[in-house]
PDB file of N, CA and C in Angstrom:
ATOM      1  N   MET A   1     -39.967  81.899 -50.963  1.00 91.00           N
ATOM      2  CA  MET A   1     -38.646  82.433 -50.760  1.00 91.00           C
ATOM      3  C   MET A   1     -37.950  81.603 -49.682  1.00 91.00           C
ATOM      4  N   THR A   2     -36.701  81.244 -49.939  1.00 94.00           N
ATOM      5  CA  THR A   2     -35.897  80.496 -48.966  1.00 94.00           C
ATOM      6  C   THR A   2     -34.556  81.191 -48.806  1.00 94.00           C
ATOM      7  N   ILE A   3     -34.151  81.363 -47.552  1.00 95.00           N
ATOM      8  CA  ILE A   3     -32.841  81.926 -47.237  1.00 95.00           C
ATOM      9  C   ILE A   3     -32.131  80.942 -46.325  1.00 95.00           C
ATOM     10  N   GLN A   4     -30.880  80.611 -46.660  1.00 97.00           N
ATOM     11  CA  GLN A   4     -30.061  79.774 -45.790  1.00 97.00           C
ATOM     12  C   GLN A   4     -28.888  80.596 -45.289  1.00 97.00           C
ATOM     13  N   LYS A   5     -28.608  80.458 -44.000  1.00 98.00           N
ATOM     14  CA  LYS A   5     -27.513  81.206 -43.389  1.00 98.00           C
ATOM     15  C   LYS A   5     -26.807  80.300 -42.388  1.00 98.00           C
ATOM     16  N   SER A   6     -25.501  80.110 -42.570  1.00 98.00           N
ATOM     17  CA  SER A   6     -24.702  79.323 -41.629  1.00 98.00           C
ATOM     18  C   SER A   6     -24.040  80.268 -40.638  1.00 98.00           C
ATOM     19  N   LEU A   7     -24.232  79.979 -39.362  1.00 98.00           N
ATOM     20  CA  LEU A   7     -23.693  80.830 -38.302  1.00 98.00           C
ATOM     21  C   LEU A   7     -22.684  80.058 -37.461  1.00 98.00           C
ATOM     22  N   ALA A   8     -21.530  80.667 -37.234  1.00 98.00           N
ATOM     23  CA  ALA A   8     -20.492  80.085 -36.386  1.00 98.00           C
ATOM     24  C   ALA A   8     -20.700  80.561 -34.948  1.00 98.00           C
ATOM     25  N   ASN A   9     -19.866  80.093 -34.059  1.00 98.00           N
ATOM     26  CA  ASN A   9     -19.948  80.412 -32.635  1.00 98.00           C
ATOM     27  C   ASN A   9     -20.161  81.907 -32.392  1.00 98.00           C
ATOM     28  N   GLY A  10     -21.221  82.235 -31.657  1.00 98.00           N
ATOM     29  CA  GLY A  10     -21.493  83.614 -31.269  1.00 98.00           C
ATOM     30  C   GLY A  10     -22.133  84.483 -32.328  1.00 98.00           C
ATOM     31  N   ASP A  11     -22.250  83.991 -33.563  1.00 98.00           N
ATOM     32  CA  ASP A  11     -22.829  84.792 -34.645  1.00 98.00           C
ATOM     33  C   ASP A  11     -24.351  84.833 -34.548  1.00 98.00           C
ATOM     34  N   GLN A  12     -24.941  85.914 -35.094  1.00 97.00           N
ATOM     35  CA  GLN A  12     -26.394  85.998 -35.178  1.00 97.00           C
ATOM     36  C   GLN A  12     -26.800  86.641 -36.500  1.00 97.00           C
ATOM     37  N   TYR A  13     -28.065  86.436 -36.868  1.00 97.00           N
ATOM     38  CA  TYR A  13     -28.568  86.952 -38.136  1.00 97.00           C
ATOM     39  C   TYR A  13     -30.062  87.214 -37.981  1.00 97.00           C
ATOM     40  N   GLY A  14     -30.562  88.257 -38.623  1.00 95.00           N
ATOM     41  CA  GLY A  14     -31.984  88.578 -38.581  1.00 95.00           C
ATOM     42  C   GLY A  14     -32.659  88.281 -39.912  1.00 95.00           C
ATOM     43  N   PHE A  15     -33.739  87.494 -39.863  1.00 93.00           N
ATOM     44  CA  PHE A  15     -34.548  87.192 -41.040  1.00 93.00           C
ATOM     45  C   PHE A  15     -35.799  88.063 -40.974  1.00 93.00           C
ATOM     46  N   GLY A  16     -36.100  88.786 -42.040  1.00 90.00           N
ATOM     47  CA  GLY A  16     -37.291  89.625 -42.067  1.00 90.00           C
ATOM     48  C   GLY A  16     -38.517  88.819 -42.442  1.00 90.00           C
ATOM     49  N   THR A  17     -39.604  88.975 -41.692  1.00 87.00           N
ATOM     50  CA  THR A  17     -40.838  88.264 -42.024  1.00 87.00           C
ATOM     51  C   THR A  17     -41.820  89.220 -42.688  1.00 87.00           C
ATOM     52  N   LYS A  18     -42.672  88.645 -43.510  1.00 87.00           N
ATOM     53  CA  LYS A  18     -43.727  89.429 -44.169  1.00 87.00           C
ATOM     54  C   LYS A  18     -45.039  89.162 -43.453  1.00 87.00           C
ATOM     55  N   ASN A  19     -45.777  90.204 -43.220  1.00 88.00           N
ATOM     56  CA  ASN A  19     -47.059  90.087 -42.537  1.00 88.00           C
ATOM     57  C   ASN A  19     -48.018  89.216 -43.345  1.00 88.00           C
ATOM     58  N   GLY A  20     -48.615  88.220 -42.681  1.00 88.00           N
ATOM     59  CA  GLY A  20     -49.631  87.390 -43.309  1.00 88.00           C
ATOM     60  C   GLY A  20     -49.126  86.263 -44.173  1.00 88.00           C
ATOM     61  N   VAL A  21     -47.793  86.039 -44.240  1.00 88.00           N
ATOM     62  CA  VAL A  21     -47.221  84.995 -45.095  1.00 88.00           C
ATOM     63  C   VAL A  21     -46.714  83.853 -44.211  1.00 88.00           C
ATOM     64  N   SER A  22     -46.990  82.599 -44.618  1.00 91.00           N
ATOM     65  CA  SER A  22     -46.535  81.452 -43.838  1.00 91.00           C
ATOM     66  C   SER A  22     -45.012  81.468 -43.712  1.00 91.00           C
ATOM     67  N   THR A  23     -44.515  81.106 -42.530  1.00 90.00           N
ATOM     68  CA  THR A  23     -43.101  81.226 -42.209  1.00 90.00           C
ATOM     69  C   THR A  23     -42.634  79.977 -41.473  1.00 90.00           C
ATOM     70  N   THR A  24     -41.477  79.446 -41.871  1.00 93.00           N
ATOM     71  CA  THR A  24     -40.886  78.283 -41.204  1.00 93.00           C
ATOM     72  C   THR A  24     -39.394  78.523 -41.016  1.00 93.00           C
ATOM     73  N   LEU A  25     -38.868  78.072 -39.881  1.00 94.00           N
ATOM     74  CA  LEU A  25     -37.440  78.185 -39.612  1.00 94.00           C
ATOM     75  C   LEU A  25     -36.916  76.847 -39.118  1.00 94.00           C
ATOM     76  N   PHE A  26     -35.910  76.326 -39.829  1.00 97.00           N
ATOM     77  CA  PHE A  26     -35.229  75.089 -39.462  1.00 97.00           C
ATOM     78  C   PHE A  26     -33.813  75.419 -39.021  1.00 97.00           C
ATOM     79  N   ALA A  27     -33.239  74.565 -38.175  1.00 98.00           N
ATOM     80  CA  ALA A  27     -31.841  74.700 -37.785  1.00 98.00           C
ATOM     81  C   ALA A  27     -31.185  73.334 -37.907  1.00 98.00           C
ATOM     82  N   GLU A  28     -30.020  73.299 -38.537  1.00 98.00           N
ATOM     83  CA  GLU A  28     -29.289  72.047 -38.740  1.00 98.00           C
ATOM     84  C   GLU A  28     -27.905  72.161 -38.116  1.00 98.00           C
ATOM     85  N   ASN A  29     -27.567  71.191 -37.274  1.00 98.00           N
ATOM     86  CA  ASN A  29     -26.251  71.134 -36.649  1.00 98.00           C
ATOM     87  C   ASN A  29     -25.289  70.480 -37.634  1.00 98.00           C
ATOM     88  N   GLN A  30     -24.290  71.210 -38.072  1.00 96.00           N
ATOM     89  CA  GLN A  30     -23.328  70.666 -39.021  1.00 96.00           C
ATOM     90  C   GLN A  30     -22.031  70.242 -38.327  1.00 96.00           C
ATOM     91  N   SER A  31     -22.071  70.162 -36.994  1.00 95.00           N
ATOM     92  CA  SER A  31     -20.898  69.805 -36.205  1.00 95.00           C
ATOM     93  C   SER A  31     -21.018  68.369 -35.686  1.00 95.00           C
ATOM     94  N   ASN A  32     -19.954  67.883 -35.087  1.00 95.00           N
ATOM     95  CA  ASN A  32     -19.915  66.510 -34.578  1.00 95.00           C
ATOM     96  C   ASN A  32     -20.253  66.418 -33.097  1.00 95.00           C
ATOM     97  N   TYR A  33     -20.799  67.462 -32.518  1.00 94.00           N
ATOM     98  CA  TYR A  33     -21.207  67.454 -31.115  1.00 94.00           C
ATOM     99  C   TYR A  33     -22.441  68.341 -30.976  1.00 94.00           C
ATOM    100  N   THR A  34     -23.138  68.233 -29.859  1.00 96.00           N
ATOM    101  CA  THR A  34     -24.356  69.003 -29.632  1.00 96.00           C
ATOM    102  C   THR A  34     -24.044  70.496 -29.578  1.00 96.00           C
ATOM    103  N   VAL A  35     -24.868  71.281 -30.253  1.00 97.00           N
ATOM    104  CA  VAL A  35     -24.704  72.738 -30.263  1.00 97.00           C
ATOM    105  C   VAL A  35     -25.939  73.395 -29.675  1.00 97.00           C
ATOM    106  N   THR A  36     -25.788  74.665 -29.275  1.00 98.00           N
ATOM    107  CA  THR A  36     -26.900  75.409 -28.698  1.00 98.00           C
ATOM    108  C   THR A  36     -27.119  76.695 -29.479  1.00 98.00           C
ATOM    109  N   GLY A  37     -28.346  77.180 -29.439  1.00 98.00           N
ATOM    110  CA  GLY A  37     -28.672  78.424 -30.109  1.00 98.00           C
ATOM    111  C   GLY A  37     -29.925  79.016 -29.517  1.00 98.00           C
ATOM    112  N   SER A  38     -30.349  80.135 -30.088  1.00 97.00           N
ATOM    113  CA  SER A  38     -31.589  80.770 -29.649  1.00 97.00           C
ATOM    114  C   SER A  38     -32.213  81.509 -30.825  1.00 97.00           C
ATOM    115  N   ILE A  39     -33.527  81.712 -30.725  1.00 96.00           N
ATOM    116  CA  ILE A  39     -34.220  82.580 -31.664  1.00 96.00           C
ATOM    117  C   ILE A  39     -35.019  83.589 -30.848  1.00 96.00           C
ATOM    118  N   THR A  40     -35.141  84.780 -31.389  1.00 94.00           N
ATOM    119  CA  THR A  40     -35.950  85.828 -30.763  1.00 94.00           C
ATOM    120  C   THR A  40     -36.943  86.316 -31.809  1.00 94.00           C
ATOM    121  N   TRP A  41     -38.223  86.248 -31.459  1.00 90.00           N
ATOM    122  CA  TRP A  41     -39.273  86.703 -32.359  1.00 90.00           C
ATOM    123  C   TRP A  41     -40.400  87.270 -31.509  1.00 90.00           C
ATOM    124  N   SER A  42     -40.863  88.435 -31.857  1.00 87.00           N
ATOM    125  CA  SER A  42     -41.949  89.117 -31.143  1.00 87.00           C
ATOM    126  C   SER A  42     -41.625  89.244 -29.654  1.00 87.00           C
ATOM    127  N   GLY A  43     -40.371  89.491 -29.351  1.00 89.00           N
ATOM    128  CA  GLY A  43     -39.965  89.702 -27.973  1.00 89.00           C
ATOM    129  C   GLY A  43     -39.778  88.445 -27.147  1.00 89.00           C
ATOM    130  N   GLU A  44     -40.003  87.268 -27.727  1.00 92.00           N
ATOM    131  CA  GLU A  44     -39.844  86.007 -27.000  1.00 92.00           C
ATOM    132  C   GLU A  44     -38.562  85.310 -27.440  1.00 92.00           C
ATOM    133  N   ILE A  45     -37.775  84.879 -26.448  1.00 95.00           N
ATOM    134  CA  ILE A  45     -36.535  84.154 -26.718  1.00 95.00           C
ATOM    135  C   ILE A  45     -36.778  82.668 -26.496  1.00 95.00           C
ATOM    136  N   THR A  46     -36.386  81.858 -27.479  1.00 95.00           N
ATOM    137  CA  THR A  46     -36.482  80.408 -27.364  1.00 95.00           C
ATOM    138  C   THR A  46     -35.081  79.833 -27.519  1.00 95.00           C
ATOM    139  N   ASN A  47     -34.621  79.114 -26.500  1.00 97.00           N
ATOM    140  CA  ASN A  47     -33.322  78.458 -26.550  1.00 97.00           C
ATOM    141  C   ASN A  47     -33.504  77.030 -27.042  1.00 97.00           C
ATOM    142  N   PHE A  48     -32.504  76.492 -27.720  1.00 97.00           N
ATOM    143  CA  PHE A  48     -32.586  75.123 -28.222  1.00 97.00           C
ATOM    144  C   PHE A  48     -31.207  74.489 -28.238  1.00 97.00           C
ATOM    145  N   SER A  49     -31.193  73.171 -28.324  1.00 97.00           N
ATOM    146  CA  SER A  49     -29.951  72.429 -28.553  1.00 97.00           C
ATOM    147  C   SER A  49     -30.236  71.389 -29.629  1.00 97.00           C
ATOM    148  N   ILE A  50     -29.207  71.071 -30.399  1.00 98.00           N
ATOM    149  CA  ILE A  50     -29.359  70.140 -31.520  1.00 98.00           C
ATOM    150  C   ILE A  50     -28.257  69.091 -31.431  1.00 98.00           C
ATOM    151  N   PRO A  51     -28.627  67.803 -31.475  1.00 97.00           N
ATOM    152  CA  PRO A  51     -27.613  66.743 -31.493  1.00 97.00           C
ATOM    153  C   PRO A  51     -26.769  66.822 -32.767  1.00 97.00           C
ATOM    154  N   PRO A  52     -25.619  66.161 -32.762  1.00 96.00           N
ATOM    155  CA  PRO A  52     -24.741  66.196 -33.943  1.00 96.00           C
ATOM    156  C   PRO A  52     -25.444  65.754 -35.226  1.00 96.00           C
ATOM    157  N   LYS A  53     -25.212  66.514 -36.293  1.00 96.00           N
ATOM    158  CA  LYS A  53     -25.677  66.179 -37.647  1.00 96.00           C
ATOM    159  C   LYS A  53     -27.189  66.002 -37.760  1.00 96.00           C
ATOM    160  N   LYS A  54     -27.956  66.694 -36.916  1.00 98.00           N
ATOM    161  CA  LYS A  54     -29.423  66.614 -36.947  1.00 98.00           C
ATOM    162  C   LYS A  54     -30.012  67.963 -37.313  1.00 98.00           C
ATOM    163  N   GLN A  55     -31.281  67.925 -37.764  1.00 98.00           N
ATOM    164  CA  GLN A  55     -32.027  69.146 -38.087  1.00 98.00           C
ATOM    165  C   GLN A  55     -33.295  69.166 -37.252  1.00 98.00           C
ATOM    166  N   ILE A  56     -33.668  70.365 -36.780  1.00 97.00           N
ATOM    167  CA  ILE A  56     -34.919  70.521 -36.043  1.00 97.00           C
ATOM    168  C   ILE A  56     -35.725  71.654 -36.663  1.00 97.00           C
ATOM    169  N   THR A  57     -37.036  71.615 -36.447  1.00 95.00           N
ATOM    170  CA  THR A  57     -37.911  72.716 -36.838  1.00 95.00           C
ATOM    171  C   THR A  57     -38.059  73.627 -35.632  1.00 95.00           C
ATOM    172  N   LEU A  58     -37.650  74.876 -35.767  1.00 93.00           N
ATOM    173  CA  LEU A  58     -37.746  75.819 -34.660  1.00 93.00           C
ATOM    174  C   LEU A  58     -39.146  76.400 -34.545  1.00 93.00           C
ATOM    175  N   PHE A  59     -39.771  76.705 -35.672  1.00 87.00           N
ATOM    176  CA  PHE A  59     -41.164  77.131 -35.630  1.00 87.00           C
ATOM    177  C   PHE A  59     -41.775  77.093 -37.015  1.00 87.00           C
ATOM    178  N   ARG A  60     -43.095  77.012 -36.989  1.00 87.00           N
ATOM    179  CA  ARG A  60     -43.927  77.162 -38.180  1.00 87.00           C
ATOM    180  C   ARG A  60     -45.047  78.109 -37.791  1.00 87.00           C
ATOM    181  N   SER A  61     -45.276  79.080 -38.612  1.00 82.00           N
ATOM    182  CA  SER A  61     -46.346  80.033 -38.355  1.00 82.00           C
ATOM    183  C   SER A  61     -47.204  80.141 -39.601  1.00 82.00           C
ATOM    184  N   ALA A  62     -48.492  80.042 -39.415  1.00 74.00           N
ATOM    185  CA  ALA A  62     -49.395  80.178 -40.567  1.00 74.00           C
ATOM    186  C   ALA A  62     -49.288  81.568 -41.164  1.00 74.00           C
ATOM    187  N   ARG A  63     -48.946  82.537 -40.307  1.00 78.00           N
ATOM    188  CA  ARG A  63     -48.840  83.916 -40.792  1.00 78.00           C
ATOM    189  C   ARG A  63     -47.733  84.642 -40.056  1.00 78.00           C
ATOM    190  N   GLY A  64     -46.797  85.179 -40.817  1.00 78.00           N
ATOM    191  CA  GLY A  64     -45.783  86.036 -40.227  1.00 78.00           C
ATOM    192  C   GLY A  64     -46.428  87.321 -39.734  1.00 78.00           C
ATOM    193  N   ASN A  65     -45.727  88.032 -38.855  1.00 84.00           N
ATOM    194  CA  ASN A  65     -46.308  89.258 -38.311  1.00 84.00           C
ATOM    195  C   ASN A  65     -45.541  90.514 -38.721  1.00 84.00           C
ATOM    196  N   GLY A  66     -44.598  90.360 -39.642  1.00 86.00           N
ATOM    197  CA  GLY A  66     -43.845  91.507 -40.120  1.00 86.00           C
ATOM    198  C   GLY A  66     -42.625  91.840 -39.271  1.00 86.00           C
ATOM    199  N   GLU A  67     -42.466  91.166 -38.123  1.00 88.00           N
ATOM    200  CA  GLU A  67     -41.307  91.414 -37.259  1.00 88.00           C
ATOM    201  C   GLU A  67     -40.164  90.467 -37.627  1.00 88.00           C
ATOM    202  N   PRO A  68     -38.915  90.931 -37.496  1.00 91.00           N
ATOM    203  CA  PRO A  68     -37.790  90.055 -37.818  1.00 91.00           C
ATOM    204  C   PRO A  68     -37.632  88.925 -36.800  1.00 91.00           C
ATOM    205  N   VAL A  69     -37.042  87.827 -37.269  1.00 92.00           N
ATOM    206  CA  VAL A  69     -36.671  86.705 -36.419  1.00 92.00           C
ATOM    207  C   VAL A  69     -35.151  86.733 -36.316  1.00 92.00           C
ATOM    208  N   PHE A  70     -34.638  86.801 -35.094  1.00 96.00           N
ATOM    209  CA  PHE A  70     -33.193  86.809 -34.887  1.00 96.00           C
ATOM    210  C   PHE A  70     -32.746  85.430 -34.445  1.00 96.00           C
ATOM    211  N   ALA A  71     -31.842  84.838 -35.215  1.00 97.00           N
ATOM    212  CA  ALA A  71     -31.290  83.522 -34.907  1.00 97.00           C
ATOM    213  C   ALA A  71     -29.862  83.705 -34.424  1.00 97.00           C
ATOM    214  N   LYS A  72     -29.483  82.914 -33.411  1.00 98.00           N
ATOM    215  CA  LYS A  72     -28.135  83.048 -32.854  1.00 98.00           C
ATOM    216  C   LYS A  72     -27.542  81.689 -32.527  1.00 98.00           C
ATOM    217  N   ASN A  73     -26.267  81.528 -32.850  1.00 98.00           N
ATOM    218  CA  ASN A  73     -25.476  80.383 -32.422  1.00 98.00           C
ATOM    219  C   ASN A  73     -24.897  80.785 -31.069  1.00 98.00           C
ATOM    220  N   THR A  74     -25.318  80.131 -29.982  1.00 98.00           N
ATOM    221  CA  THR A  74     -24.894  80.544 -28.642  1.00 98.00           C
ATOM    222  C   THR A  74     -23.685  79.780 -28.115  1.00 98.00           C
ATOM    223  N   VAL A  75     -23.063  78.955 -28.955  1.00 97.00           N
ATOM    224  CA  VAL A  75     -21.833  78.282 -28.535  1.00 97.00           C
ATOM    225  C   VAL A  75     -20.757  79.362 -28.368  1.00 97.00           C
ATOM    226  N   PRO A  76     -20.082  79.408 -27.206  1.00 97.00           N
ATOM    227  CA  PRO A  76     -19.064  80.442 -26.996  1.00 97.00           C
ATOM    228  C   PRO A  76     -17.933  80.375 -28.025  1.00 97.00           C
ATOM    229  N   LYS A  77     -17.382  81.541 -28.354  1.00 96.00           N
ATOM    230  CA  LYS A  77     -16.275  81.599 -29.323  1.00 96.00           C
ATOM    231  C   LYS A  77     -15.035  80.876 -28.825  1.00 96.00           C
ATOM    232  N   THR A  78     -14.952  80.637 -27.509  1.00 96.00           N
ATOM    233  CA  THR A  78     -13.795  79.936 -26.939  1.00 96.00           C
ATOM    234  C   THR A  78     -13.881  78.423 -27.144  1.00 96.00           C
ATOM    235  N   GLU A  79     -15.051  77.926 -27.567  1.00 95.00           N
ATOM    236  CA  GLU A  79     -15.244  76.494 -27.821  1.00 95.00           C
ATOM    237  C   GLU A  79     -14.841  76.164 -29.263  1.00 95.00           C
ATOM    238  N   PRO A  80     -14.655  74.851 -29.568  1.00 95.00           N
ATOM    239  CA  PRO A  80     -14.360  74.472 -30.954  1.00 95.00           C
ATOM    240  C   PRO A  80     -15.460  74.949 -31.905  1.00 95.00           C
ATOM    241  N   LEU A  81     -15.092  75.155 -33.162  1.00 96.00           N
ATOM    242  CA  LEU A  81     -16.025  75.667 -34.168  1.00 96.00           C
ATOM    243  C   LEU A  81     -17.287  74.812 -34.248  1.00 96.00           C
ATOM    244  N   ALA A  82     -18.434  75.480 -34.173  1.00 96.00           N
ATOM    245  CA  ALA A  82     -19.749  74.837 -34.273  1.00 96.00           C
ATOM    246  C   ALA A  82     -20.573  75.620 -35.278  1.00 96.00           C
ATOM    247  N   ILE A  83     -21.030  74.970 -36.319  1.00 97.00           N
ATOM    248  CA  ILE A  83     -21.808  75.632 -37.369  1.00 97.00           C
ATOM    249  C   ILE A  83     -23.266  75.184 -37.290  1.00 97.00           C
ATOM    250  N   ILE A  84     -24.168  76.162 -37.216  1.00 98.00           N
ATOM    251  CA  ILE A  84     -25.604  75.888 -37.316  1.00 98.00           C
ATOM    252  C   ILE A  84     -26.087  76.517 -38.616  1.00 98.00           C
ATOM    253  N   LYS A  85     -26.696  75.699 -39.474  1.00 98.00           N
ATOM    254  CA  LYS A  85     -27.270  76.210 -40.723  1.00 98.00           C
ATOM    255  C   LYS A  85     -28.760  76.431 -40.503  1.00 98.00           C
ATOM    256  N   PHE A  86     -29.179  77.685 -40.625  1.00 98.00           N
ATOM    257  CA  PHE A  86     -30.587  78.041 -40.497  1.00 98.00           C
ATOM    258  C   PHE A  86     -31.195  78.125 -41.897  1.00 98.00           C
ATOM    259  N   THR A  87     -32.390  77.548 -42.055  1.00 97.00           N
ATOM    260  CA  THR A  87     -33.126  77.634 -43.309  1.00 97.00           C
ATOM    261  C   THR A  87     -34.464  78.292 -43.006  1.00 97.00           C
ATOM    262  N   PHE A  88     -34.679  79.456 -43.606  1.00 95.00           N
ATOM    263  CA  PHE A  88     -35.861  80.286 -43.382  1.00 95.00           C
ATOM    264  C   PHE A  88     -36.680  80.280 -44.660  1.00 95.00           C
ATOM    265  N   THR A  89     -37.947  79.912 -44.563  1.00 93.00           N
ATOM    266  CA  THR A  89     -38.813  79.918 -45.749  1.00 93.00           C
ATOM    267  C   THR A  89     -40.063  80.734 -45.479  1.00 93.00           C
ATOM    268  N   GLN A  90     -40.541  81.417 -46.519  1.00 92.00           N
ATOM    269  CA  GLN A  90     -41.789  82.155 -46.461  1.00 92.00           C
ATOM    270  C   GLN A  90     -42.595  81.893 -47.724  1.00 92.00           C
ATOM    271  N   GLY A  91     -43.882  81.654 -47.524  1.00 86.00           N
ATOM    272  CA  GLY A  91     -44.755  81.410 -48.653  1.00 86.00           C
ATOM    273  C   GLY A  91     -44.589  80.013 -49.208  1.00 86.00           C
ATOM    274  N   GLY A  92     -45.540  79.605 -50.058  1.00 63.00           N
ATOM    275  CA  GLY A  92     -45.493  78.330 -50.748  1.00 63.00           C
ATOM    276  C   GLY A  92     -45.143  77.221 -49.897  1.00 63.00           C
TER     277      GLY A  92
END
């Protein structure tokens, strides 16, 4: 299963994980300048930044734990539009 979600400045989205299923989350900067974001999973917050037009792997887990992963574009709404495309995969 793959879910893609594009988030603009200040937006967030929760991806549901399945217990025991491999899980990967990528983030792609679709803007022309560095963007920032964060993910929250199992109570831990991880902040990241992505250079223009690049993709990074935020995490890979051999087994999901059934808890949702919350992804957030932390660029302030007062800044120019910044789009981060998150790609969430489970299984296979």
